[in-house]
Amino acid sequence: MQTIHSIKELQACLSEAKNAGKSVGLVPTMGALHEGHASLVRRSVKENDVTVVSIFLNPTQFNDPKDLERYPRTLASDCKLLEQCGAQIAFAPSVSEMYPEPDTRSFSYPPTDSVMEGARRPGHFNGVCQIVSKLFMITEPDRAYFGEKDFQQICVIRRMVADLGFKMDIVPCPVIREASGLAMSSRNGLLTPDEKVLAANIYRVMKESLSLGLSVRETEAWVTDTLNAIEGLEVEYYSIVNGETLAEVNSWDDAPHIVGCITVYCGHTPIRLIDHIRYK
Ligand code: PAF
């Protein structure tokens, strides 16, 4: 596997591959890779001749500087994992390589980017669209792989791809969970073992809510109250929404695809965890 830091070098490498008729898969990441990322990379390796994994901790999507500061940075072990998964290229640019000038572009795809995370993290999805569109323009992949763990992010990126006319396929990949049910996330590395046990309640409670037979609003309230009753957990929101547009639903008949999206603060620091579950 090659580790490349410059856009020019990456593009030279990729045009050679594309001229030889090879397909390219892109897996955008911010590093601190875990089994969830590995599943995306393995899938891309299976479906493409060349897999590029970008490792770039994108400052423009962090609205909280403390969150950016404490985000785990593990480039050496990330590259080891990518090599084991069979990726051909790790693209790890510097901030000045990606943003020689401040990125002043703005993106707006409501309601996908204005509800839930969009409402609580101003500018977050704008930063995601800035970096993802740049990566798409630089690599021009045939396919790009994203984890469904960040369910809202995929909905926003789909809107951006349709808006800007990018030609690649967006491939959503299922959430990978620990045996406890906790969704794998780079942030889990910031949890103590006890907090990890606590955090496993998030998926357990959402799963239990699937079979309660309550209305949409009652289900939201039940999940929120049940989790808030556990010491060390604090629900920021639990929203049951249309799984395509992310618009609020009022009844289970309002859309063919309905998901519940949650954000919970866990433990002392506290660490902000997100997850979701599909109702239909
Ligand atoms: O999901 C992430 O890790 C990031 O938001 C992404 C897509 C790599 C953009 O920085």
PDB file of C-alpha atoms and ligand atoms in Angstrom:
ATOM      1  CA  MET A   1       0.000   0.000   0.000  1.00  0.00           C
ATOM      2  CA  GLN A   2       1.162   3.494  -0.863  1.00  0.00           C
ATOM      3  CA  THR A   3       0.721   6.397   1.547  1.00  0.00           C
ATOM      4  CA  ILE A   4       0.324   9.652  -0.380  1.00  0.00           C
ATOM      5  CA  HIS A   5       0.212  13.154   1.082  1.00  0.00           C
ATOM      6  CA  SER A   6      -0.119  15.361  -2.011  1.00  0.00           C
ATOM      7  CA  ILE A   7      -3.139  15.854  -4.269  1.00  0.00           C
ATOM      8  CA  LYS A   8      -0.929  16.013  -7.385  1.00  0.00           C
ATOM      9  CA  GLU A   9       0.716  12.691  -6.596  1.00  0.00           C
ATOM     10  CA  LEU A  10      -2.637  11.047  -5.875  1.00  0.00           C
ATOM     11  CA  GLN A  11      -4.116  12.301  -9.131  1.00  0.00           C
ATOM     12  CA  ALA A  12      -1.071  11.106 -11.136  1.00  0.00           C
ATOM     13  CA  CYS A  13      -1.432   7.672  -9.585  1.00  0.00           C
ATOM     14  CA  LEU A  14      -5.167   7.531 -10.228  1.00  0.00           C
ATOM     15  CA  SER A  15      -5.005   8.730 -13.839  1.00  0.00           C
ATOM     16  CA  GLU A  16      -2.543   5.956 -14.580  1.00  0.00           C
ATOM     17  CA  ALA A  17      -4.974   3.425 -13.076  1.00  0.00           C
ATOM     18  CA  LYS A  18      -8.008   4.917 -14.847  1.00  0.00           C
ATOM     19  CA  ASN A  19      -6.164   4.997 -18.212  1.00  0.00           C
ATOM     20  CA  ALA A  20      -5.527   1.295 -17.729  1.00  0.00           C
ATOM     21  CA  GLY A  21      -9.320   0.827 -17.352  1.00  0.00           C
ATOM     22  CA  LYS A  22      -9.247   0.287 -13.601  1.00  0.00           C
ATOM     23  CA  SER A  23     -12.178   1.224 -11.366  1.00  0.00           C
ATOM     24  CA  VAL A  24     -11.640   3.353  -8.254  1.00  0.00           C
ATOM     25  CA  GLY A  25     -13.391   3.105  -4.879  1.00  0.00           C
ATOM     26  CA  LEU A  26     -13.075   5.907  -2.314  1.00  0.00           C
ATOM     27  CA  VAL A  27     -13.525   5.473   1.436  1.00  0.00           C
ATOM     28  CA  PRO A  28     -13.436   8.900   3.137  1.00  0.00           C
ATOM     29  CA  THR A  29     -12.407   8.757   6.815  1.00  0.00           C
ATOM     30  CA  MET A  30     -11.051  10.983   9.564  1.00  0.00           C
ATOM     31  CA  GLY A  31      -8.736   8.236  10.842  1.00  0.00           C
ATOM     32  CA  ALA A  32      -8.942   6.469  14.231  1.00  0.00           C
ATOM     33  CA  LEU A  33     -10.025   3.491  12.170  1.00  0.00           C
ATOM     34  CA  HIS A  34     -11.934   0.560  13.643  1.00  0.00           C
ATOM     35  CA  GLU A  35     -13.742  -2.541  12.431  1.00  0.00           C
ATOM     36  CA  GLY A  36     -16.580  -0.392  11.044  1.00  0.00           C
ATOM     37  CA  HIS A  37     -14.157   1.398   8.690  1.00  0.00           C
ATOM     38  CA  ALA A  38     -12.471  -1.931   7.879  1.00  0.00           C
ATOM     39  CA  SER A  39     -15.822  -3.278   6.644  1.00  0.00           C
ATOM     40  CA  LEU A  40     -16.144  -0.330   4.210  1.00  0.00           C
ATOM     41  CA  VAL A  41     -12.594  -0.799   2.960  1.00  0.00           C
ATOM     42  CA  ARG A  42     -13.021  -4.560   2.461  1.00  0.00           C
ATOM     43  CA  ARG A  43     -16.210  -3.938   0.503  1.00  0.00           C
ATOM     44  CA  SER A  44     -14.492  -1.356  -1.707  1.00  0.00           C
ATOM     45  CA  VAL A  45     -11.545  -3.708  -2.279  1.00  0.00           C
ATOM     46  CA  LYS A  46     -14.004  -6.395  -3.397  1.00  0.00           C
ATOM     47  CA  GLU A  47     -15.874  -4.082  -5.776  1.00  0.00           C
ATOM     48  CA  ASN A  48     -13.053  -1.961  -7.269  1.00  0.00           C
ATOM     49  CA  ASP A  49      -9.591  -2.424  -8.779  1.00  0.00           C
ATOM     50  CA  VAL A  50      -8.110   0.404  -6.731  1.00  0.00           C
ATOM     51  CA  THR A  51      -9.259   1.500  -3.264  1.00  0.00           C
ATOM     52  CA  VAL A  52      -8.241   4.911  -1.937  1.00  0.00           C
ATOM     53  CA  VAL A  53      -8.848   5.574   1.755  1.00  0.00           C
ATOM     54  CA  SER A  54      -8.580   9.221   2.736  1.00  0.00           C
ATOM     55  CA  ILE A  55      -7.465   9.943   6.293  1.00  0.00           C
ATOM     56  CA  PHE A  56      -8.125  13.588   7.023  1.00  0.00           C
ATOM     57  CA  LEU A  57      -9.351  15.125  10.260  1.00  0.00           C
ATOM     58  CA  ASN A  58     -11.408  17.835   8.613  1.00  0.00           C
ATOM     59  CA  PRO A  59     -11.391  20.998  10.757  1.00  0.00           C
ATOM     60  CA  THR A  60     -14.271  22.665   8.895  1.00  0.00           C
ATOM     61  CA  GLN A  61     -16.837  20.138  10.159  1.00  0.00           C
ATOM     62  CA  PHE A  62     -16.035  20.625  13.868  1.00  0.00           C
ATOM     63  CA  ASN A  63     -18.123  23.343  15.440  1.00  0.00           C
ATOM     64  CA  ASP A  64     -16.568  22.602  18.848  1.00  0.00           C
ATOM     65  CA  PRO A  65     -12.763  23.132  18.950  1.00  0.00           C
ATOM     66  CA  LYS A  66     -12.510  20.873  22.050  1.00  0.00           C
ATOM     67  CA  ASP A  67     -14.100  18.025  20.111  1.00  0.00           C
ATOM     68  CA  LEU A  68     -11.493  18.446  17.340  1.00  0.00           C
ATOM     69  CA  GLU A  69      -8.665  18.632  19.884  1.00  0.00           C
ATOM     70  CA  ARG A  70      -9.563  15.378  21.619  1.00  0.00           C
ATOM     71  CA  TYR A  71     -10.390  13.430  18.430  1.00  0.00           C
ATOM     72  CA  PRO A  72      -8.042  10.396  18.402  1.00  0.00           C
ATOM     73  CA  ARG A  73      -5.110  10.562  15.944  1.00  0.00           C
ATOM     74  CA  THR A  74      -3.665   7.129  15.101  1.00  0.00           C
ATOM     75  CA  LEU A  75      -2.116   7.330  11.591  1.00  0.00           C
ATOM     76  CA  ALA A  76       0.448   4.523  12.028  1.00  0.00           C
ATOM     77  CA  SER A  77      -2.078   1.938  13.228  1.00  0.00           C
ATOM     78  CA  ASP A  78      -4.637   3.192  10.674  1.00  0.00           C
ATOM     79  CA  CYS A  79      -2.182   2.461   7.836  1.00  0.00           C
ATOM     80  CA  LYS A  80      -1.489  -1.010   9.264  1.00  0.00           C
ATOM     81  CA  LEU A  81      -5.210  -1.816   9.294  1.00  0.00           C
ATOM     82  CA  LEU A  82      -5.676  -0.506   5.732  1.00  0.00           C
ATOM     83  CA  GLU A  83      -2.804  -2.652   4.509  1.00  0.00           C
ATOM     84  CA  GLN A  84      -4.413  -5.734   6.110  1.00  0.00           C
ATOM     85  CA  CYS A  85      -7.721  -4.883   4.415  1.00  0.00           C
ATOM     86  CA  GLY A  86      -6.028  -4.744   0.994  1.00  0.00           C
ATOM     87  CA  ALA A  87      -6.372  -1.000   0.238  1.00  0.00           C
ATOM     88  CA  GLN A  88      -3.956   0.224  -2.434  1.00  0.00           C
ATOM     89  CA  ILE A  89      -3.677   3.895  -1.383  1.00  0.00           C
ATOM     90  CA  ALA A  90      -3.921   5.782   1.913  1.00  0.00           C
ATOM     91  CA  PHE A  91      -4.347   9.487   1.160  1.00  0.00           C
ATOM     92  CA  ALA A  92      -3.316  11.519   4.221  1.00  0.00           C
ATOM     93  CA  PRO A  93      -3.037  15.197   3.242  1.00  0.00           C
ATOM     94  CA  SER A  94      -2.244  18.107   5.561  1.00  0.00           C
ATOM     95  CA  VAL A  95      -4.806  20.817   6.307  1.00  0.00           C
ATOM     96  CA  SER A  96      -2.921  23.279   4.055  1.00  0.00           C
ATOM     97  CA  GLU A  97      -2.886  20.734   1.224  1.00  0.00           C
ATOM     98  CA  MET A  98      -6.681  20.416   1.361  1.00  0.00           C
ATOM     99  CA  TYR A  99      -7.375  24.065   2.187  1.00  0.00           C
ATOM    100  CA  PRO A 100      -4.633  26.288   0.719  1.00  0.00           C
ATOM    101  CA  GLU A 101      -7.247  29.043   1.096  1.00  0.00           C
ATOM    102  CA  PRO A 102     -10.255  28.992   3.444  1.00  0.00           C
ATOM    103  CA  ASP A 103     -13.167  27.152   1.861  1.00  0.00           C
ATOM    104  CA  THR A 104     -15.936  29.738   1.515  1.00  0.00           C
ATOM    105  CA  ARG A 105     -18.456  27.513  -0.285  1.00  0.00           C
ATOM    106  CA  SER A 106     -21.781  26.965   1.410  1.00  0.00           C
ATOM    107  CA  PHE A 107     -24.180  24.084   0.974  1.00  0.00           C
ATOM    108  CA  SER A 108     -27.773  23.854   2.108  1.00  0.00           C
ATOM    109  CA  TYR A 109     -29.975  20.771   1.734  1.00  0.00           C
ATOM    110  CA  PRO A 110     -32.896  21.106   4.133  1.00  0.00           C
ATOM    111  CA  PRO A 111     -34.394  19.301   5.879  1.00  0.00           C
ATOM    112  CA  THR A 112     -31.565  16.730   5.671  1.00  0.00           C
ATOM    113  CA  ASP A 113     -28.929  19.146   6.997  1.00  0.00           C
ATOM    114  CA  SER A 114     -31.109  21.398   9.151  1.00  0.00           C
ATOM    115  CA  VAL A 115     -32.667  18.898  11.595  1.00  0.00           C
ATOM    116  CA  MET A 116     -31.126  16.788  14.399  1.00  0.00           C
ATOM    117  CA  GLU A 117     -27.293  17.051  14.092  1.00  0.00           C
ATOM    118  CA  GLY A 118     -27.718  19.982  11.699  1.00  0.00           C
ATOM    119  CA  ALA A 119     -29.703  21.964  14.261  1.00  0.00           C
ATOM    120  CA  ARG A 120     -27.302  21.182  17.118  1.00  0.00           C
ATOM    121  CA  ARG A 121     -23.954  21.459  15.320  1.00  0.00           C
ATOM    122  CA  PRO A 122     -24.131  24.626  13.216  1.00  0.00           C
ATOM    123  CA  GLY A 123     -21.870  24.387  10.163  1.00  0.00           C
ATOM    124  CA  HIS A 124     -21.149  20.680  10.649  1.00  0.00           C
ATOM    125  CA  PHE A 125     -22.774  19.429   7.453  1.00  0.00           C
ATOM    126  CA  ASN A 126     -21.485  22.404   5.510  1.00  0.00           C
ATOM    127  CA  GLY A 127     -17.970  21.278   6.493  1.00  0.00           C
ATOM    128  CA  VAL A 128     -18.790  17.668   5.569  1.00  0.00           C
ATOM    129  CA  CYS A 129     -20.018  18.791   2.123  1.00  0.00           C
ATOM    130  CA  GLN A 130     -16.904  20.952   1.650  1.00  0.00           C
ATOM    131  CA  ILE A 131     -14.486  18.111   2.306  1.00  0.00           C
ATOM    132  CA  VAL A 132     -16.473  15.319   0.660  1.00  0.00           C
ATOM    133  CA  SER A 133     -17.039  17.360  -2.524  1.00  0.00           C
ATOM    134  CA  LYS A 134     -13.302  18.165  -2.629  1.00  0.00           C
ATOM    135  CA  LEU A 135     -12.404  14.493  -2.215  1.00  0.00           C
ATOM    136  CA  PHE A 136     -14.880  13.574  -4.972  1.00  0.00           C
ATOM    137  CA  MET A 137     -13.424  16.199  -7.322  1.00  0.00           C
ATOM    138  CA  ILE A 138      -9.845  15.118  -6.594  1.00  0.00           C
ATOM    139  CA  THR A 139     -10.351  11.347  -6.907  1.00  0.00           C
ATOM    140  CA  GLU A 140     -13.368  11.089  -9.270  1.00  0.00           C
ATOM    141  CA  PRO A 141     -14.160   7.628  -7.924  1.00  0.00           C
ATOM    142  CA  ASP A 142     -16.590   5.141  -9.451  1.00  0.00           C
ATOM    143  CA  ARG A 143     -17.984   4.405  -6.001  1.00  0.00           C
ATOM    144  CA  ALA A 144     -17.756   6.070  -2.578  1.00  0.00           C
ATOM    145  CA  TYR A 145     -18.406   4.143   0.639  1.00  0.00           C
ATOM    146  CA  PHE A 146     -20.013   5.573   3.792  1.00  0.00           C
ATOM    147  CA  GLY A 147     -21.079   3.897   7.032  1.00  0.00           C
ATOM    148  CA  GLU A 148     -24.783   4.024   7.904  1.00  0.00           C
ATOM    149  CA  LYS A 149     -23.678   4.719  11.475  1.00  0.00           C
ATOM    150  CA  ASP A 150     -23.740   8.372  10.360  1.00  0.00           C
ATOM    151  CA  PHE A 151     -27.194   7.985   8.878  1.00  0.00           C
ATOM    152  CA  GLN A 152     -27.956  11.689   8.520  1.00  0.00           C
ATOM    153  CA  GLN A 153     -24.588  12.318   6.858  1.00  0.00           C
ATOM    154  CA  ILE A 154     -25.424   9.857   4.065  1.00  0.00           C
ATOM    155  CA  CYS A 155     -28.773  11.603   3.430  1.00  0.00           C
ATOM    156  CA  VAL A 156     -27.000  14.983   3.151  1.00  0.00           C
ATOM    157  CA  ILE A 157     -24.285  13.580   0.871  1.00  0.00           C
ATOM    158  CA  ARG A 158     -26.892  11.986  -1.425  1.00  0.00           C
ATOM    159  CA  ARG A 159     -28.549  15.410  -1.815  1.00  0.00           C
ATOM    160  CA  MET A 160     -25.172  17.020  -2.555  1.00  0.00           C
ATOM    161  CA  VAL A 161     -24.309  14.365  -5.152  1.00  0.00           C
ATOM    162  CA  ALA A 162     -27.662  14.914  -6.898  1.00  0.00           C
ATOM    163  CA  ASP A 163     -27.266  18.712  -6.691  1.00  0.00           C
ATOM    164  CA  LEU A 164     -23.715  18.873  -8.064  1.00  0.00           C
ATOM    165  CA  GLY A 165     -24.157  16.070 -10.608  1.00  0.00           C
ATOM    166  CA  PHE A 166     -21.361  13.818  -9.359  1.00  0.00           C
ATOM    167  CA  LYS A 167     -21.409  10.617 -11.361  1.00  0.00           C
ATOM    168  CA  MET A 168     -20.251   8.079  -8.768  1.00  0.00           C
ATOM    169  CA  ASP A 169     -22.438   5.647  -6.811  1.00  0.00           C
ATOM    170  CA  ILE A 170     -22.823   6.267  -3.089  1.00  0.00           C
ATOM    171  CA  VAL A 171     -22.618   2.897  -1.331  1.00  0.00           C
ATOM    172  CA  PRO A 172     -24.133   2.886   2.186  1.00  0.00           C
ATOM    173  CA  CYS A 173     -22.716   0.139   4.426  1.00  0.00           C
ATOM    174  CA  PRO A 174     -24.419  -1.318   7.522  1.00  0.00           C
ATOM    175  CA  VAL A 175     -23.485  -0.271  11.071  1.00  0.00           C
ATOM    176  CA  ILE A 176     -20.931  -2.619  12.649  1.00  0.00           C
ATOM    177  CA  ARG A 177     -21.674  -3.240  16.329  1.00  0.00           C
ATOM    178  CA  GLU A 178     -19.730  -4.584  19.288  1.00  0.00           C
ATOM    179  CA  ALA A 179     -21.109  -7.828  20.783  1.00  0.00           C
ATOM    180  CA  SER A 180     -22.912  -5.578  23.322  1.00  0.00           C
ATOM    181  CA  GLY A 181     -24.799  -3.809  20.512  1.00  0.00           C
ATOM    182  CA  LEU A 182     -22.809  -0.564  20.864  1.00  0.00           C
ATOM    183  CA  ALA A 183     -22.278   0.950  17.395  1.00  0.00           C
ATOM    184  CA  MET A 184     -18.565   1.062  16.548  1.00  0.00           C
ATOM    185  CA  SER A 185     -17.259   4.614  16.476  1.00  0.00           C
ATOM    186  CA  SER A 186     -13.904   6.341  16.734  1.00  0.00           C
ATOM    187  CA  ARG A 187     -15.310   8.139  19.789  1.00  0.00           C
ATOM    188  CA  ASN A 188     -15.744   4.819  21.650  1.00  0.00           C
ATOM    189  CA  GLY A 189     -11.974   4.928  22.242  1.00  0.00           C
ATOM    190  CA  LEU A 190     -12.642   7.878  24.560  1.00  0.00           C
ATOM    191  CA  LEU A 191     -15.008   5.833  26.785  1.00  0.00           C
ATOM    192  CA  THR A 192     -13.836   3.986  29.911  1.00  0.00           C
ATOM    193  CA  PRO A 193     -14.749   0.252  30.076  1.00  0.00           C
ATOM    194  CA  ASP A 194     -17.619   1.114  32.474  1.00  0.00           C
ATOM    195  CA  GLU A 195     -18.900   3.841  30.152  1.00  0.00           C
ATOM    196  CA  LYS A 196     -18.847   1.364  27.268  1.00  0.00           C
ATOM    197  CA  VAL A 197     -21.170  -0.916  29.239  1.00  0.00           C
ATOM    198  CA  LEU A 198     -23.400   2.091  29.913  1.00  0.00           C
ATOM    199  CA  ALA A 199     -23.394   3.107  26.241  1.00  0.00           C
ATOM    200  CA  ALA A 200     -24.602  -0.357  25.173  1.00  0.00           C
ATOM    201  CA  ASN A 201     -28.009   0.580  26.637  1.00  0.00           C
ATOM    202  CA  ILE A 202     -28.584   2.994  23.749  1.00  0.00           C
ATOM    203  CA  TYR A 203     -29.110   0.300  21.119  1.00  0.00           C
ATOM    204  CA  ARG A 204     -30.749  -2.091  23.581  1.00  0.00           C
ATOM    205  CA  VAL A 205     -33.447   0.450  24.456  1.00  0.00           C
ATOM    206  CA  MET A 206     -34.029   1.522  20.834  1.00  0.00           C
ATOM    207  CA  LYS A 207     -34.364  -2.161  19.878  1.00  0.00           C
ATOM    208  CA  GLU A 208     -36.872  -2.774  22.677  1.00  0.00           C
ATOM    209  CA  SER A 209     -38.949   0.128  21.368  1.00  0.00           C
ATOM    210  CA  LEU A 210     -39.536  -1.675  18.055  1.00  0.00           C
ATOM    211  CA  SER A 211     -42.094  -4.000  19.590  1.00  0.00           C
ATOM    212  CA  LEU A 212     -43.941  -1.730  22.051  1.00  0.00           C
ATOM    213  CA  GLY A 213     -46.828  -0.858  19.734  1.00  0.00           C
ATOM    214  CA  LEU A 214     -46.795   2.812  20.810  1.00  0.00           C
ATOM    215  CA  SER A 215     -47.450   5.860  18.615  1.00  0.00           C
ATOM    216  CA  VAL A 216     -44.516   7.791  17.100  1.00  0.00           C
ATOM    217  CA  ARG A 217     -44.523  10.515  19.798  1.00  0.00           C
ATOM    218  CA  GLU A 218     -45.006   7.973  22.600  1.00  0.00           C
ATOM    219  CA  THR A 219     -42.089   5.904  21.268  1.00  0.00           C
ATOM    220  CA  GLU A 220     -39.812   8.973  21.181  1.00  0.00           C
ATOM    221  CA  ALA A 221     -40.791   9.798  24.771  1.00  0.00           C
ATOM    222  CA  TRP A 222     -40.373   6.188  25.979  1.00  0.00           C
ATOM    223  CA  VAL A 223     -36.842   5.829  24.514  1.00  0.00           C
ATOM    224  CA  THR A 224     -35.809   9.240  25.885  1.00  0.00           C
ATOM    225  CA  ASP A 225     -37.221   8.628  29.372  1.00  0.00           C
ATOM    226  CA  THR A 226     -35.906   5.053  29.628  1.00  0.00           C
ATOM    227  CA  LEU A 227     -32.356   6.111  28.732  1.00  0.00           C
ATOM    228  CA  ASN A 228     -32.436   9.251  30.898  1.00  0.00           C
ATOM    229  CA  ALA A 229     -33.384   7.069  33.868  1.00  0.00           C
ATOM    230  CA  ILE A 230     -29.966   5.347  33.584  1.00  0.00           C
ATOM    231  CA  GLU A 231     -27.320   7.262  35.549  1.00  0.00           C
ATOM    232  CA  GLY A 232     -24.524   8.515  33.293  1.00  0.00           C
ATOM    233  CA  LEU A 233     -26.668   8.815  30.149  1.00  0.00           C
ATOM    234  CA  GLU A 234     -28.383  11.955  28.915  1.00  0.00           C
ATOM    235  CA  VAL A 235     -30.383  11.979  25.697  1.00  0.00           C
ATOM    236  CA  GLU A 236     -29.936  15.118  23.596  1.00  0.00           C
ATOM    237  CA  TYR A 237     -32.687  14.097  21.164  1.00  0.00           C
ATOM    238  CA  TYR A 238     -34.520  11.080  19.869  1.00  0.00           C
ATOM    239  CA  SER A 239     -36.288  11.871  16.592  1.00  0.00           C
ATOM    240  CA  ILE A 240     -38.350   9.481  14.528  1.00  0.00           C
ATOM    241  CA  VAL A 241     -38.164  10.672  10.916  1.00  0.00           C
ATOM    242  CA  ASN A 242     -38.719   9.806   7.260  1.00  0.00           C
ATOM    243  CA  GLY A 243     -35.683   7.650   6.365  1.00  0.00           C
ATOM    244  CA  GLU A 244     -35.159   9.392   3.005  1.00  0.00           C
ATOM    245  CA  THR A 245     -35.885  13.092   3.637  1.00  0.00           C
ATOM    246  CA  LEU A 246     -35.402  13.144   7.447  1.00  0.00           C
ATOM    247  CA  ALA A 247     -38.621  15.161   7.737  1.00  0.00           C
ATOM    248  CA  GLU A 248     -40.539  14.577  10.981  1.00  0.00           C
ATOM    249  CA  VAL A 249     -43.281  11.936  10.831  1.00  0.00           C
ATOM    250  CA  ASN A 250     -46.403  11.993  12.978  1.00  0.00           C
ATOM    251  CA  SER A 251     -47.655   8.485  12.313  1.00  0.00           C
ATOM    252  CA  TRP A 252     -46.139   5.155  11.255  1.00  0.00           C
ATOM    253  CA  ASP A 253     -48.062   5.481   7.961  1.00  0.00           C
ATOM    254  CA  ASP A 254     -46.425   8.792   7.011  1.00  0.00           C
ATOM    255  CA  ALA A 255     -43.521   7.254   5.038  1.00  0.00           C
ATOM    256  CA  PRO A 256     -42.454   3.870   3.625  1.00  0.00           C
ATOM    257  CA  HIS A 257     -39.069   4.101   5.393  1.00  0.00           C
ATOM    258  CA  ILE A 258     -38.921   5.352   8.997  1.00  0.00           C
ATOM    259  CA  VAL A 259     -35.912   5.577  11.324  1.00  0.00           C
ATOM    260  CA  GLY A 260     -35.253   6.751  14.864  1.00  0.00           C
ATOM    261  CA  CYS A 261     -32.093   8.855  15.268  1.00  0.00           C
ATOM    262  CA  ILE A 262     -30.506   9.422  18.644  1.00  0.00           C
ATOM    263  CA  THR A 263     -27.740  11.430  20.280  1.00  0.00           C
ATOM    264  CA  VAL A 264     -26.746  10.636  23.852  1.00  0.00           C
ATOM    265  CA  TYR A 265     -24.125  12.103  26.185  1.00  0.00           C
ATOM    266  CA  CYS A 266     -22.370   9.280  27.982  1.00  0.00           C
ATOM    267  CA  GLY A 267     -20.195   9.301  31.094  1.00  0.00           C
ATOM    268  CA  HIS A 268     -18.104  11.905  32.862  1.00  0.00           C
ATOM    269  CA  THR A 269     -16.353  13.767  30.029  1.00  0.00           C
ATOM    270  CA  PRO A 270     -19.094  13.367  28.574  1.00  0.00           C
ATOM    271  CA  ILE A 271     -18.765  11.705  25.151  1.00  0.00           C
ATOM    272  CA  ARG A 272     -21.434  12.440  22.545  1.00  0.00           C
ATOM    273  CA  LEU A 273     -22.615   9.254  20.836  1.00  0.00           C
ATOM    274  CA  ILE A 274     -24.991   8.885  17.881  1.00  0.00           C
ATOM    275  CA  ASP A 275     -26.915   5.873  16.631  1.00  0.00           C
ATOM    276  CA  HIS A 276     -30.137   5.022  14.798  1.00  0.00           C
ATOM    277  CA  ILE A 277     -32.609   2.217  14.259  1.00  0.00           C
ATOM    278  CA  ARG A 278     -34.971   1.353  11.426  1.00  0.00           C
ATOM    279  CA  TYR A 279     -38.686   0.973  12.299  1.00  0.00           C
ATOM    280  CA  LYS A 280     -39.788   0.175   8.734  1.00  0.00           C
TER     281      LYS A 280
HETATM  282  O1  PAF B   1     -17.814  10.294   8.534  1.00  0.00           O
HETATM  283  C1  PAF B   1     -16.689  10.834   8.629  1.00  0.00           C
HETATM  284  O2  PAF B   1     -15.730  10.251   9.155  1.00  0.00           O
HETATM  285  C2  PAF B   1     -16.487  12.231   8.063  1.00  0.00           C
HETATM  286  O3  PAF B   1     -17.605  13.021   8.270  1.00  0.00           O
HETATM  287  C3  PAF B   1     -16.075  12.224   6.566  1.00  0.00           C
HETATM  288  C4  PAF B   1     -17.180  11.676   5.685  1.00  0.00           C
HETATM  289  C5  PAF B   1     -14.819  11.399   6.397  1.00  0.00           C
HETATM  290  C6  PAF B   1     -15.785  13.650   6.110  1.00  0.00           C
HETATM  291  O4  PAF B   1     -14.756  14.222   6.842  1.00  0.00           O
END
